[in-house]
Short mmCIF file of C-alpha atoms in Angstrom, two decimals:
data_model
loop_
_atom_site.label_atom_id
_atom_site.label_comp_id
_atom_site.label_asym_id
_atom_site.label_seq_id
_atom_site.Cartn_x
_atom_site.Cartn_y
_atom_site.Cartn_z
CA ALA A 586 -25.89 -0.88 16.11
CA GLY A 587 -24.39 -1.39 12.65
CA ARG A 588 -21.39 0.81 13.39
CA ALA A 589 -20.74 -1.12 16.59
CA TYR A 590 -20.47 -4.31 14.56
CA ASN A 591 -18.10 -2.47 12.21
CA ALA A 592 -15.85 -1.72 15.19
CA LEU A 593 -15.88 -5.41 16.08
CA ALA A 594 -15.08 -6.37 12.49
CA TYR A 595 -11.98 -4.16 12.43
CA ALA A 596 -10.93 -5.36 15.88
CA TYR A 597 -11.07 -8.98 14.73
CA PHE A 598 -9.18 -8.04 11.55
CA TYR A 599 -6.26 -6.70 13.60
CA LEU A 600 -6.37 -9.86 15.74
CA TYR A 601 -5.94 -11.94 12.54
CA ARG A 602 -9.39 -13.52 12.95
CA ALA A 603 -10.62 -13.09 9.39
CA GLU A 604 -13.75 -15.23 9.64
CA ASP A 605 -14.96 -13.39 12.75
CA SER A 606 -14.17 -10.08 11.01
CA ARG A 607 -16.19 -10.99 7.93
CA ARG A 608 -19.13 -12.27 10.00
CA ASN A 609 -19.36 -9.04 12.00
CA ALA A 610 -18.89 -6.94 8.86
CA GLN A 611 -21.78 -8.78 7.19
CA THR A 612 -24.01 -8.10 10.22
CA ALA A 613 -22.94 -4.45 10.17
CA LEU A 614 -23.73 -4.20 6.46
CA GLU A 615 -27.24 -5.58 6.92
CA LEU A 616 -28.00 -3.27 9.86
CA CYS A 617 -26.58 -0.19 8.14
CA ARG A 618 -28.54 -0.90 4.98
CA ASP A 619 -31.74 -1.22 7.02
CA ALA A 620 -30.96 2.13 8.66
CA GLY A 621 -29.93 3.83 5.39
CA ASP A 622 -26.53 4.63 6.93
CA GLN A 623 -24.29 5.13 3.88
CA TYR A 624 -21.18 5.86 5.95
CA GLY A 625 -21.74 2.68 7.96
CA ILE A 626 -22.31 0.76 4.73
CA GLY A 627 -18.97 2.03 3.43
CA ASP A 628 -17.18 0.94 6.60
CA ALA A 629 -18.81 -2.51 6.48
CA LEU A 630 -17.92 -3.06 2.82
CA ASN A 631 -14.36 -1.90 3.48
CA ALA A 632 -14.07 -4.30 6.44
CA MET A 633 -15.27 -7.15 4.23
CA GLY A 634 -12.70 -6.20 1.62
CA VAL A 635 -9.67 -6.05 3.91
CA SER A 636 -10.37 -9.50 5.36
CA HIS A 637 -11.16 -11.28 2.08
CA MET A 638 -8.54 -13.45 0.38
CA ASP A 639 -10.01 -13.39 -3.14
CA ILE A 640 -8.50 -10.43 -5.02
CA ALA A 641 -11.46 -9.89 -7.36
CA GLU A 642 -13.90 -9.79 -4.44
CA ARG A 643 -11.61 -7.49 -2.46
CA ILE A 644 -11.61 -4.99 -5.31
CA GLN A 645 -15.38 -5.23 -5.63
CA TYR A 646 -15.96 -4.60 -1.93
CA HIS A 647 -13.55 -1.66 -1.84
CA GLN A 648 -15.08 -0.06 -4.92
CA GLN A 649 -18.57 -0.44 -3.43
CA ALA A 650 -17.25 1.11 -0.20
CA LEU A 651 -15.99 4.15 -2.12
CA GLN A 652 -19.42 4.59 -3.70
CA ALA A 653 -21.11 4.41 -0.29
CA TYR A 654 -18.71 6.98 1.20
CA GLU A 655 -19.38 9.30 -1.74
CA SER A 656 -23.14 8.87 -1.27
CA ALA A 657 -22.67 9.82 2.38
CA GLY A 658 -20.79 12.98 1.31
CA TYR A 659 -17.71 11.83 3.22
CA ILE A 660 -14.69 13.51 1.64
CA GLY A 661 -12.26 11.31 3.57
CA GLY A 662 -13.80 8.08 2.34
CA LYS A 663 -10.97 7.32 -0.07
CA THR A 664 -8.43 7.46 2.73
CA ASN A 665 -10.33 4.65 4.47
CA VAL A 666 -9.99 2.30 1.50
CA TRP A 667 -6.21 2.08 1.78
CA ASN A 668 -6.16 -1.66 1.13
CA LEU A 669 -7.47 -1.17 -2.41
CA ALA A 670 -4.15 0.42 -3.38
CA TYR A 671 -2.33 -2.60 -1.91
CA THR A 672 -4.50 -4.87 -4.04
CA TYR A 673 -3.66 -2.93 -7.20
CA THR A 674 0.04 -3.22 -6.33
CA ASP A 675 -0.35 -7.00 -5.87
CA LEU A 676 -1.79 -7.19 -9.38
CA GLY A 677 1.07 -5.15 -10.84
CA LEU A 678 -1.26 -2.20 -11.46
CA SER A 679 1.12 0.41 -10.10
CA PRO A 680 -0.48 3.33 -12.01
CA ARG A 681 -3.85 2.65 -10.35
CA SER A 682 -2.23 2.17 -6.96
CA ARG A 683 -0.30 5.44 -7.31
CA ARG A 684 -3.39 7.36 -8.44
CA LEU A 685 -5.44 6.17 -5.48
CA GLN A 686 -2.71 6.86 -2.91
CA SER A 687 -2.00 10.26 -4.46
CA GLU A 688 -5.68 11.13 -4.08
CA ASN A 689 -5.55 9.88 -0.48
CA ALA A 690 -2.54 12.08 0.24
CA ASN A 691 -4.18 15.17 -1.28
CA ILE A 692 -7.39 14.62 0.69
CA SER A 693 -5.43 14.09 3.90
CA ARG A 694 -3.48 17.32 3.35
CA THR A 695 -6.74 19.22 2.77
CA MET A 696 -8.27 17.76 5.94
CA GLY A 697 -5.12 18.28 7.99
CA ALA A 698 -5.17 14.55 8.80
CA LYS A 699 -1.47 13.96 9.48
CA LEU A 700 -1.87 10.30 10.44
CA ASP A 701 -3.70 9.40 7.22
CA LEU A 702 -1.23 11.51 5.25
CA ALA A 703 1.72 9.64 6.74
CA PHE A 704 0.28 6.26 5.75
CA ALA A 705 -0.68 7.53 2.27
CA LEU A 706 2.84 8.85 1.65
CA GLY A 707 4.43 5.59 2.78
CA ASN A 708 2.15 3.61 0.50
CA LEU A 709 2.65 6.05 -2.39
CA ILE A 710 6.42 5.69 -2.52
CA VAL A 711 6.37 1.99 -3.50
CA PRO A 712 4.31 2.28 -6.74
CA GLU A 713 6.27 5.39 -7.70
CA ILE A 714 9.53 3.45 -7.45
CA ASN A 715 7.96 0.61 -9.44
CA LEU A 716 7.05 3.14 -12.13
CA GLY A 717 10.51 4.70 -12.18
CA MET A 718 9.19 7.99 -10.75
CA PHE A 719 12.22 8.39 -8.52
CA GLU A 720 12.13 12.18 -8.11
CA SER A 721 8.49 12.09 -7.03
CA ALA A 722 9.25 9.23 -4.63
CA ARG A 723 12.18 11.23 -3.19
CA LEU A 724 9.98 14.27 -2.56
CA HIS A 725 7.26 12.21 -0.92
CA LEU A 726 9.88 10.50 1.24
CA GLN A 727 11.11 13.92 2.37
CA GLU A 728 7.54 14.88 3.27
CA LEU A 729 7.16 11.64 5.21
CA GLU A 730 10.43 12.29 7.06
CA LYS A 731 9.11 15.68 8.20
CA LEU A 732 6.00 13.99 9.59
CA CYS A 733 8.21 11.45 11.38
CA GLU A 734 10.30 14.24 12.88
CA SER A 735 7.15 15.96 14.13
CA ALA A 736 6.04 12.68 15.73
CA ILE A 737 9.19 12.53 17.87
CA ALA A 738 9.28 16.24 18.72
CA THR A 739 9.24 17.34 22.35
CA GLU A 740 8.06 20.41 24.24
CA GLY A 741 9.81 21.11 27.50
CA GLY A 742 11.36 17.66 27.36
CA VAL A 743 7.93 16.00 27.06
CA PRO A 744 7.06 14.09 23.84
CA VAL A 745 4.36 15.81 21.80
CA THR A 746 3.04 12.49 20.45
CA LYS A 747 2.47 9.42 22.61
CA ASN A 748 4.70 6.55 21.42
CA GLY A 749 5.90 8.93 18.70
CA GLY A 750 9.34 7.33 18.38
CA GLN A 751 7.91 3.88 17.74
CA PHE A 752 5.36 5.29 15.32
CA ALA A 753 8.10 7.10 13.36
CA ASP A 754 10.13 3.87 13.18
CA TYR A 755 7.05 2.06 11.92
CA LEU A 756 6.31 4.59 9.17
CA ARG A 757 9.90 4.51 7.98
CA PHE A 758 9.95 0.72 8.02
CA LEU A 759 6.82 0.61 5.84
CA ALA A 760 8.30 3.07 3.36
CA TYR A 761 11.72 1.37 3.17
CA THR A 762 10.36 -2.21 2.81
CA GLY A 763 7.02 -1.84 1.00
CA CYS A 764 5.43 -4.04 3.68
CA ARG A 765 1.73 -4.03 4.41
CA GLU A 766 0.85 -2.54 7.78
CA LYS A 767 -0.14 -5.85 9.43
CA GLU A 768 2.88 -7.63 7.96
CA ALA A 769 5.27 -5.14 9.54
CA LEU A 770 3.66 -5.42 12.97
CA ALA A 771 4.14 -9.20 12.98
CA ILE A 772 7.90 -9.16 12.28
CA ARG A 773 10.26 -10.45 14.98
CA TRP A 774 13.91 -9.68 15.53
CA ASP A 775 14.62 -13.31 14.59
CA ASP A 776 13.27 -12.43 11.13
CA VAL A 777 15.99 -9.81 10.65
CA ASP A 778 19.25 -11.23 9.29
CA PHE A 779 21.95 -8.59 9.57
CA ASP A 780 24.59 -10.89 8.06
CA ARG A 781 22.63 -11.54 4.86
CA GLU A 782 21.04 -8.09 5.08
CA GLN A 783 17.51 -9.41 4.67
CA VAL A 784 14.17 -9.25 6.46
CA THR A 785 11.80 -12.21 6.26
CA VAL A 786 8.22 -10.96 5.92
CA GLY A 787 5.42 -13.35 6.83
CA ALA A 788 7.51 -15.88 8.76
CA ILE A 789 4.48 -16.45 11.00
CA GLU A 790 2.04 -16.48 8.05
CA GLN A 791 0.71 -12.94 8.22
CA THR A 792 1.18 -12.04 4.56
CA LYS A 793 -1.90 -11.67 2.39
CA ASN A 794 -1.07 -14.76 0.30
CA LYS A 795 0.37 -16.71 3.27
CA GLU A 796 3.78 -17.04 1.57
CA PRO A 797 6.83 -15.57 3.36
CA ARG A 798 9.20 -13.44 1.31
CA LYS A 799 12.63 -11.88 1.69
CA VAL A 800 13.20 -8.13 1.57
CA ASP A 801 16.78 -7.02 0.97
CA PHE A 802 18.24 -4.18 2.99
CA ASN A 803 18.74 -0.81 1.37
CA ALA A 804 20.89 1.88 2.97
CA LYS A 805 18.00 3.57 4.79
CA LEU A 806 16.50 0.28 6.00
CA ALA A 807 19.87 -0.95 7.27
CA ALA A 808 20.44 2.27 9.22
CA LEU A 809 16.91 2.19 10.64
CA LEU A 810 17.11 -1.42 11.80
CA ARG A 811 20.52 -0.94 13.42
CA SER A 812 19.19 2.10 15.26
CA MET A 813 16.05 0.23 16.33
CA LYS A 814 18.13 -2.72 17.54
CA GLN A 815 20.10 -0.43 19.85
CA ARG A 816 16.81 0.86 21.29
CA ARG A 817 14.82 -2.39 21.26
CA ALA A 818 12.77 -3.47 24.25
CA PRO A 819 14.86 -6.17 25.97
CA ASP A 820 11.74 -8.10 27.01
CA SER A 821 10.18 -8.40 23.54
CA GLN A 822 10.85 -10.42 20.38
CA TRP A 823 8.91 -8.00 18.19
CA LEU A 824 10.15 -5.05 16.16
CA PHE A 825 7.01 -3.17 17.20
CA PRO A 826 5.91 -4.46 20.62
CA SER A 827 2.57 -3.30 21.96
CA PRO A 828 2.92 -0.32 24.30
CA GLN A 829 0.05 -1.86 26.32
CA ARG A 830 1.52 -5.38 26.49
CA GLY A 831 2.13 -5.42 30.24
CA ASP A 832 3.74 -8.74 31.18
CA LYS A 833 2.79 -10.32 27.85
CA ASP A 834 5.07 -10.26 24.83
CA ILE A 835 2.67 -9.22 22.07
CA HIS A 836 3.15 -6.95 19.09
CA ALA A 837 1.21 -3.76 18.44
CA LYS A 838 -2.12 -4.34 16.67
CA THR A 839 -2.43 -1.03 14.83
CA PHE A 840 -1.14 2.53 14.77
CA ARG A 841 -4.30 3.80 13.03
CA GLU A 842 -5.67 5.44 16.18
#
């Protein structure tokens, strides 16, 4: 029962319903504690962390989640607490952010978890650039590009990965902008200014601190956005429209599936 409430908590998180997410995460935490489910406890604490606005409390929840995953013997637990690295970056603690994402990447490689590895690499590049570790960032970007190429590969003319092209665009966009995952999903084409060569992040208040910010184009971002614009869905305002949107114009909720 506790894990079911965890699933609801994450679903509400991706729907930008933070209060509902926290309420379900709290219920999940209580049920998992009663059952002695350390993995479920880790998930619940992580869900509470990702939806909390207070930085100190976010760090506390994520650190407690790591301890619960370790108690459960779950080697991939650190890859679940991806938002902790974001929090360290927000605080200017790039060394801590890099260390955590580097550990995530190594664990993902060991497990053969390509999806988690792709996100870890994208998140790792930003703190490395902040730290002036340009060669390391370049190598990790090359590794990410190989994963993107595998996502859009075909066999007999049939894509190997469902929605692989959009997923590859998304990973590259994260790496080239330093955006959070939810921030990127909520960007519209109206937020992209090709004349000023800027992207407005958080124009519809989806940044963690609710303040929009401008991200300047770099060469790779400019090329990516121009390519995406040529291939954009004509019936959608979003950079990353939901593949399941039907007649509705909604953006994708998550690629962590």
